[in-house]
mmCIF file of C-alpha atoms in Angstrom:
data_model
loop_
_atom_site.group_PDB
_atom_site.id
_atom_site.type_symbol
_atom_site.label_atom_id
_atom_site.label_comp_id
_atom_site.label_asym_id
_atom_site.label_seq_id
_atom_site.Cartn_x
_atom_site.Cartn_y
_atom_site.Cartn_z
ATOM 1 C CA UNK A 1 -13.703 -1.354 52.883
ATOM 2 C CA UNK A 2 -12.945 -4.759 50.994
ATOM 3 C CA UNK A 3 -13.359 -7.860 52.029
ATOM 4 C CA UNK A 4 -14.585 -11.242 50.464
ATOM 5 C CA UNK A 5 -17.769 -11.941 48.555
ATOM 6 C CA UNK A 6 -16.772 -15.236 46.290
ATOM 7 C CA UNK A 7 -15.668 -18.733 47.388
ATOM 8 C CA UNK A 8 -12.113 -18.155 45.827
ATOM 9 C CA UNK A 9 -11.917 -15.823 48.522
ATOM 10 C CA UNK A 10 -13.395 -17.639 51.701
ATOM 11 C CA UNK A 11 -10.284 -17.600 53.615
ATOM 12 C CA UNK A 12 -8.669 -14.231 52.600
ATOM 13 C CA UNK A 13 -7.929 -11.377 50.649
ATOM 14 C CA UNK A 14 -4.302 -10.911 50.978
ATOM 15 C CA UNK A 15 -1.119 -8.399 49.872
ATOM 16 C CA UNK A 16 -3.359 -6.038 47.671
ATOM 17 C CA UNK A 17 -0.473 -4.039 45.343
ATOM 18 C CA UNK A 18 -2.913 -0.123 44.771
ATOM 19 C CA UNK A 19 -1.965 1.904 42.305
ATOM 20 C CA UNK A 20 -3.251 5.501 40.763
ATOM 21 C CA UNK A 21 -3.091 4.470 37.467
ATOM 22 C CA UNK A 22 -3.358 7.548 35.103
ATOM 23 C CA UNK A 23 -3.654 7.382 30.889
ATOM 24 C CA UNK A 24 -5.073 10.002 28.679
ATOM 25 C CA UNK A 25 -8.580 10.077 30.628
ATOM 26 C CA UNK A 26 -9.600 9.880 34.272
ATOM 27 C CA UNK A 27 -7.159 8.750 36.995
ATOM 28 C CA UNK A 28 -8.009 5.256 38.168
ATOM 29 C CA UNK A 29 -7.262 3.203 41.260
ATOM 30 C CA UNK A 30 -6.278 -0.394 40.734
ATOM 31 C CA UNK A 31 -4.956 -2.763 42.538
ATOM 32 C CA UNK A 32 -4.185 -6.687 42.488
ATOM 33 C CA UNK A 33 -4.393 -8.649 45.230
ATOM 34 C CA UNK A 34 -4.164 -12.567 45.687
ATOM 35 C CA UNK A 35 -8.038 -14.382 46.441
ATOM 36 C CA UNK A 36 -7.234 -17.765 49.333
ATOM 37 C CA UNK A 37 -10.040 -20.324 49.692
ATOM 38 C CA UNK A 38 -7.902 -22.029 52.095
ATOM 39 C CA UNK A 39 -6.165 -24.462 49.587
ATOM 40 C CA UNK A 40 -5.435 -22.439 46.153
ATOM 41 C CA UNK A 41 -4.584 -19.494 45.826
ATOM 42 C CA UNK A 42 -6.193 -16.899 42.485
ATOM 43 C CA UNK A 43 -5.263 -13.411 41.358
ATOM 44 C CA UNK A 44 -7.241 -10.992 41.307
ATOM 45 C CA UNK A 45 -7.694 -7.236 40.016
ATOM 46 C CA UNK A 46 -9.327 -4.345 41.534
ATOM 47 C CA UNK A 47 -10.840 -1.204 39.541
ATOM 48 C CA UNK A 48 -11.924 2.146 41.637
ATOM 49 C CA UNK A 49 -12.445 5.816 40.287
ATOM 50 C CA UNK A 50 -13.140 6.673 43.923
ATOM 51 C CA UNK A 51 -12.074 4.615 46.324
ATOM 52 C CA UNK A 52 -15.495 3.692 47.322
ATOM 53 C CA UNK A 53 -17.046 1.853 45.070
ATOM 54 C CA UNK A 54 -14.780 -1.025 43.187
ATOM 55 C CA UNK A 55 -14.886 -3.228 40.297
ATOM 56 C CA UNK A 56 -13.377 -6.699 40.761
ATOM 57 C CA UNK A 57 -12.181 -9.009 37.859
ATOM 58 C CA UNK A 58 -10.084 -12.523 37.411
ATOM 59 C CA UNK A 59 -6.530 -12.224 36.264
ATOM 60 C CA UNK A 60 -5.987 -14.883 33.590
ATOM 61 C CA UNK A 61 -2.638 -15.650 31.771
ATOM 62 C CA UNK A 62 0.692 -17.264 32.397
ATOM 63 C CA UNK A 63 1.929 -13.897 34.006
ATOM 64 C CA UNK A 64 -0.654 -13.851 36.233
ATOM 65 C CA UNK A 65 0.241 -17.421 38.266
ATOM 66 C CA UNK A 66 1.109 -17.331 41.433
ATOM 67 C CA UNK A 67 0.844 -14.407 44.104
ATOM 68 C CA UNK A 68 2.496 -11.029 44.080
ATOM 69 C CA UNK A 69 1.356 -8.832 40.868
ATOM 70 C CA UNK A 70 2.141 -5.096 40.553
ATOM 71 C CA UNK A 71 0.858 -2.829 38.123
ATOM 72 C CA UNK A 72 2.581 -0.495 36.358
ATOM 73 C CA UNK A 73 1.016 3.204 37.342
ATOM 74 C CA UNK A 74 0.948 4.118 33.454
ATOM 75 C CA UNK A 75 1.230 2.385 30.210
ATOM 76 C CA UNK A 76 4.511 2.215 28.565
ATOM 77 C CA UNK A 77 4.963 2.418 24.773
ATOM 78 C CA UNK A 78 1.365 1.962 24.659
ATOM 79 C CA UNK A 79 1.801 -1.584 27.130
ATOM 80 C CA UNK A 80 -0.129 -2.335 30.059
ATOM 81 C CA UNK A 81 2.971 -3.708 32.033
ATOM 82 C CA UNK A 82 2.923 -5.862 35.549
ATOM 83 C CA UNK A 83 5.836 -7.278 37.855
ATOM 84 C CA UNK A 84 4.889 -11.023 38.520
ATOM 85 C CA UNK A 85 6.140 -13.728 40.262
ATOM 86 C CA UNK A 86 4.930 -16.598 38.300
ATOM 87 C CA UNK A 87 7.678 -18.871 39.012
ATOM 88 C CA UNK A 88 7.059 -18.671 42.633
ATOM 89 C CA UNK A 89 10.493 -17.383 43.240
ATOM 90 C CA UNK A 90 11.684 -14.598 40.335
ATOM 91 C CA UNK A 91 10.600 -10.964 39.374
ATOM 92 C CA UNK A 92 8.992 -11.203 36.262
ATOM 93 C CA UNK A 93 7.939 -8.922 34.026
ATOM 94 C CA UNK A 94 4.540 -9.055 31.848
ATOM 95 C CA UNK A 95 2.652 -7.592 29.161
ATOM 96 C CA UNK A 96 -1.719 -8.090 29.108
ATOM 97 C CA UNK A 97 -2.148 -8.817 25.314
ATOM 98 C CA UNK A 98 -5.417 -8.166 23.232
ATOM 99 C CA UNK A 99 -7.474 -10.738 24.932
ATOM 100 C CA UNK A 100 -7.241 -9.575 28.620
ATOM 101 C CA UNK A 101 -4.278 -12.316 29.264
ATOM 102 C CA UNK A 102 -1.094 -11.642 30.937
ATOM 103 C CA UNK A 103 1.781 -12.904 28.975
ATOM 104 C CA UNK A 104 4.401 -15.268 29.878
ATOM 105 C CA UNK A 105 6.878 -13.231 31.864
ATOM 106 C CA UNK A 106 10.511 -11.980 30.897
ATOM 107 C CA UNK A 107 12.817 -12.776 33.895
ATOM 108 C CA UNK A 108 13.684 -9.742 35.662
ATOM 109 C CA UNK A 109 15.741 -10.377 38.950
ATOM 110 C CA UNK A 110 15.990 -14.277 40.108
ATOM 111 C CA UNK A 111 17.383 -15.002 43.743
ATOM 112 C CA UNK A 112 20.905 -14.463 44.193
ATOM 113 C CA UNK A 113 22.026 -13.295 47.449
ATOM 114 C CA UNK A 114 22.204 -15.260 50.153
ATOM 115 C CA UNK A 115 19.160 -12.403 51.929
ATOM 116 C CA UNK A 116 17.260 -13.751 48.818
ATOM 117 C CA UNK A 117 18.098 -17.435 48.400
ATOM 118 C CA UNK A 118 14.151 -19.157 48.609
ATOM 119 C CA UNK A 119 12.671 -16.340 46.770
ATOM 120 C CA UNK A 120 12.388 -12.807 45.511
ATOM 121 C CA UNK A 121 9.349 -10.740 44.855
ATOM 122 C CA UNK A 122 7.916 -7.165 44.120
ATOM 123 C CA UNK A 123 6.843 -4.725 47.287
ATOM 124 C CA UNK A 124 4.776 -3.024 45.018
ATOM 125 C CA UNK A 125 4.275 -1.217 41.670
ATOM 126 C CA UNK A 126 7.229 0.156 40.471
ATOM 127 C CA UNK A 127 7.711 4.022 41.196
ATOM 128 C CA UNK A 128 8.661 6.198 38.138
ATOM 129 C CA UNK A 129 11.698 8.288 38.792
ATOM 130 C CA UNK A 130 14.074 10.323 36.112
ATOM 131 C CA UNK A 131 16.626 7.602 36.767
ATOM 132 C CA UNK A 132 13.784 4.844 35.657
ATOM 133 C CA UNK A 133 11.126 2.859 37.313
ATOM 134 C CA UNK A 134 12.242 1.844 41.001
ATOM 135 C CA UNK A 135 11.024 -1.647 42.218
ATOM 136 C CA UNK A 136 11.699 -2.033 46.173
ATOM 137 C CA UNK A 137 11.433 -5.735 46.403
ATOM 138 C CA UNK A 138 11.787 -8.538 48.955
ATOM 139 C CA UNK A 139 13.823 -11.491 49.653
ATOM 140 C CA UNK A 140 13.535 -14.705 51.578
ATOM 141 C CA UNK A 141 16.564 -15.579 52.749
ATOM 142 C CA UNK A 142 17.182 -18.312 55.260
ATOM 143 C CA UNK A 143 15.088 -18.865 58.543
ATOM 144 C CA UNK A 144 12.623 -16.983 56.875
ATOM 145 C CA UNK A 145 14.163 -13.874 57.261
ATOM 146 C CA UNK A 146 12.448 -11.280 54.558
ATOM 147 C CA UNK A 147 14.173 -8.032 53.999
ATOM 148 C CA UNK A 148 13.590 -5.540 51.916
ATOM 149 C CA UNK A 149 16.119 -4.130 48.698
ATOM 150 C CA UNK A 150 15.566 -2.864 45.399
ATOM 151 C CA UNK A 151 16.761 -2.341 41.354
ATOM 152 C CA UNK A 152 15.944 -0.084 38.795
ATOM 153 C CA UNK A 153 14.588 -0.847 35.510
ATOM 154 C CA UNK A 154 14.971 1.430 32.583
ATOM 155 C CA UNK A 155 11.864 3.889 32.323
ATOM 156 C CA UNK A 156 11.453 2.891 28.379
ATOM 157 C CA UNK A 157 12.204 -0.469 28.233
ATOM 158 C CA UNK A 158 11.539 -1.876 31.615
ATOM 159 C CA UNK A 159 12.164 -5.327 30.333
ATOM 160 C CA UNK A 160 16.164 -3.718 31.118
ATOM 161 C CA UNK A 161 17.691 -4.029 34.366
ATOM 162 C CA UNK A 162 19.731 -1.022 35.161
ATOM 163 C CA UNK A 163 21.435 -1.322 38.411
ATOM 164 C CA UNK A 164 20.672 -3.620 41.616
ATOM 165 C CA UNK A 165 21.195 -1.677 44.780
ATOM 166 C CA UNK A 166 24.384 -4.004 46.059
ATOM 167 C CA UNK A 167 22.926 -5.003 50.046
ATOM 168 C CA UNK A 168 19.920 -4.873 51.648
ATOM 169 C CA UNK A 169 18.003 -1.656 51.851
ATOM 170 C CA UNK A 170 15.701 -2.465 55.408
ATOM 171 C CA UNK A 171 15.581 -5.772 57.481
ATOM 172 C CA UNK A 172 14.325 -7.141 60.417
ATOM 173 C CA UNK A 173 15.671 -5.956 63.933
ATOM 174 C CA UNK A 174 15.406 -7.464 67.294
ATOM 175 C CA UNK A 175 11.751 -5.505 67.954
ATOM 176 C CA UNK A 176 10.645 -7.457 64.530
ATOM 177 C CA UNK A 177 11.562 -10.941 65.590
ATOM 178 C CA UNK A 178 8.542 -11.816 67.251
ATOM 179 C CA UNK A 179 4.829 -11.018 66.481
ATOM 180 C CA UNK A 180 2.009 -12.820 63.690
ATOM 181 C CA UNK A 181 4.887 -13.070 61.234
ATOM 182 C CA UNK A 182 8.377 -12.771 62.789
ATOM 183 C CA UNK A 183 11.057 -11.738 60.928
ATOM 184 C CA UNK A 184 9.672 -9.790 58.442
ATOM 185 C CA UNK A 185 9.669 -6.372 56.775
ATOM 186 C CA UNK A 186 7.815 -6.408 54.202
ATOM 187 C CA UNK A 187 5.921 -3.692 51.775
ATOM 188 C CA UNK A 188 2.919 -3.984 48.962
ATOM 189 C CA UNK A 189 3.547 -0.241 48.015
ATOM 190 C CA UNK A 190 5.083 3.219 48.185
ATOM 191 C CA UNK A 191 5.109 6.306 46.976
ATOM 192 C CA UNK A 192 6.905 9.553 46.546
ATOM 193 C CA UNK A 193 6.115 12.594 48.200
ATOM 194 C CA UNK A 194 8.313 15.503 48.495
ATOM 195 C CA UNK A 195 10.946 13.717 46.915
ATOM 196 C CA UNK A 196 11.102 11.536 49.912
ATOM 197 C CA UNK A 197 10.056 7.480 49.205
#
């Protein structure tokens, strides 16, 4: 369906975050997704109304450094919002301004367990509940073990933490300890369906 068509991308298209994105007019598919020429690495946003045929376009800003951007599936007070990880190792959160640029992020959730100790990130856009917006996230801990857990911001001021789920949610077993990538569970989305995530 996608794959690459610019230099930035020679050597990959990796961890695209989709999300149906729905305002006031038609439902839209977007997604980010990190562009690898084999040396740097470039974000990257994705624009579909069907799935078929897709618009691609830079992401430019301090909130849009590094890898691991999730969009928010609406806009909130009016505020097209992202999780980032521009740091490399914290959950960010980030606000495109005026000019198409992603603004420097407010620190959501840095590592802090020792399951997360090298690095935290996003698994996705955040899913809206009536509790507020869950982000399932996931943490490098040592050996390069990545598990998966999660927090909740609050659904009208996201830039508010309102509870950390206190151990990991999913990690590795003994069947996931050997493979491409060992060690690793690891997500770029989710949904709900049923009530079930």
């Amino acid at each position: 369906m996608l794959w690459p068509t610019t230099p930035a991308e020679s050597n990959g298209m990796e961890d695209a975050r989709f999300v149906r994105f729905v305002d006031d007019s038609v439902p839209v598919y977007r997604a980010t997704y990190t562009a690898y020429d084999g040396r740097n690495i470039a974000t990257r946003a994705l624009a579909s109304t069907d799935l078929r045929h897709f618009e691609m376009s830079p992401m430019r800003g301090p909130g849009a450094r590094n890898k691991g951007i999730a969009l928010f599936p609406r806009t909130v007070g009016g505020r097209h919002l992202a999780l980032c990880r521009a740091d490399g190792e914290t959950i960010g959160l980030t606000e495109l301004d005026g000019e198409s640029r992603w603004q420097s992020p407010v620190p959501l959730h840095a590592p802090r367990d020792s399951w997360e100790l090298i690095q935290v990130g996003n698994c996705g856009s955040p899913v809206e509940t009536d509790a507020g917006w869950l982000v399932l996230t996931h943490g490098v801990g040592p050996m390069r073990r990545y598990v998966i857990g999660a927090f909740l911001l609050d659904l009208h001021r996201p830039e508010r933490v309102v509870a950390h789920l206190p151990g990991v949610l999913l990690s590795p077993d003994e069947d996931d300890r050997d493979g491409y990538v060992p060690n690793v569970v690891y997500s770029c989305g989710g949904l709900v369906h049923d009530g079930d995530l």
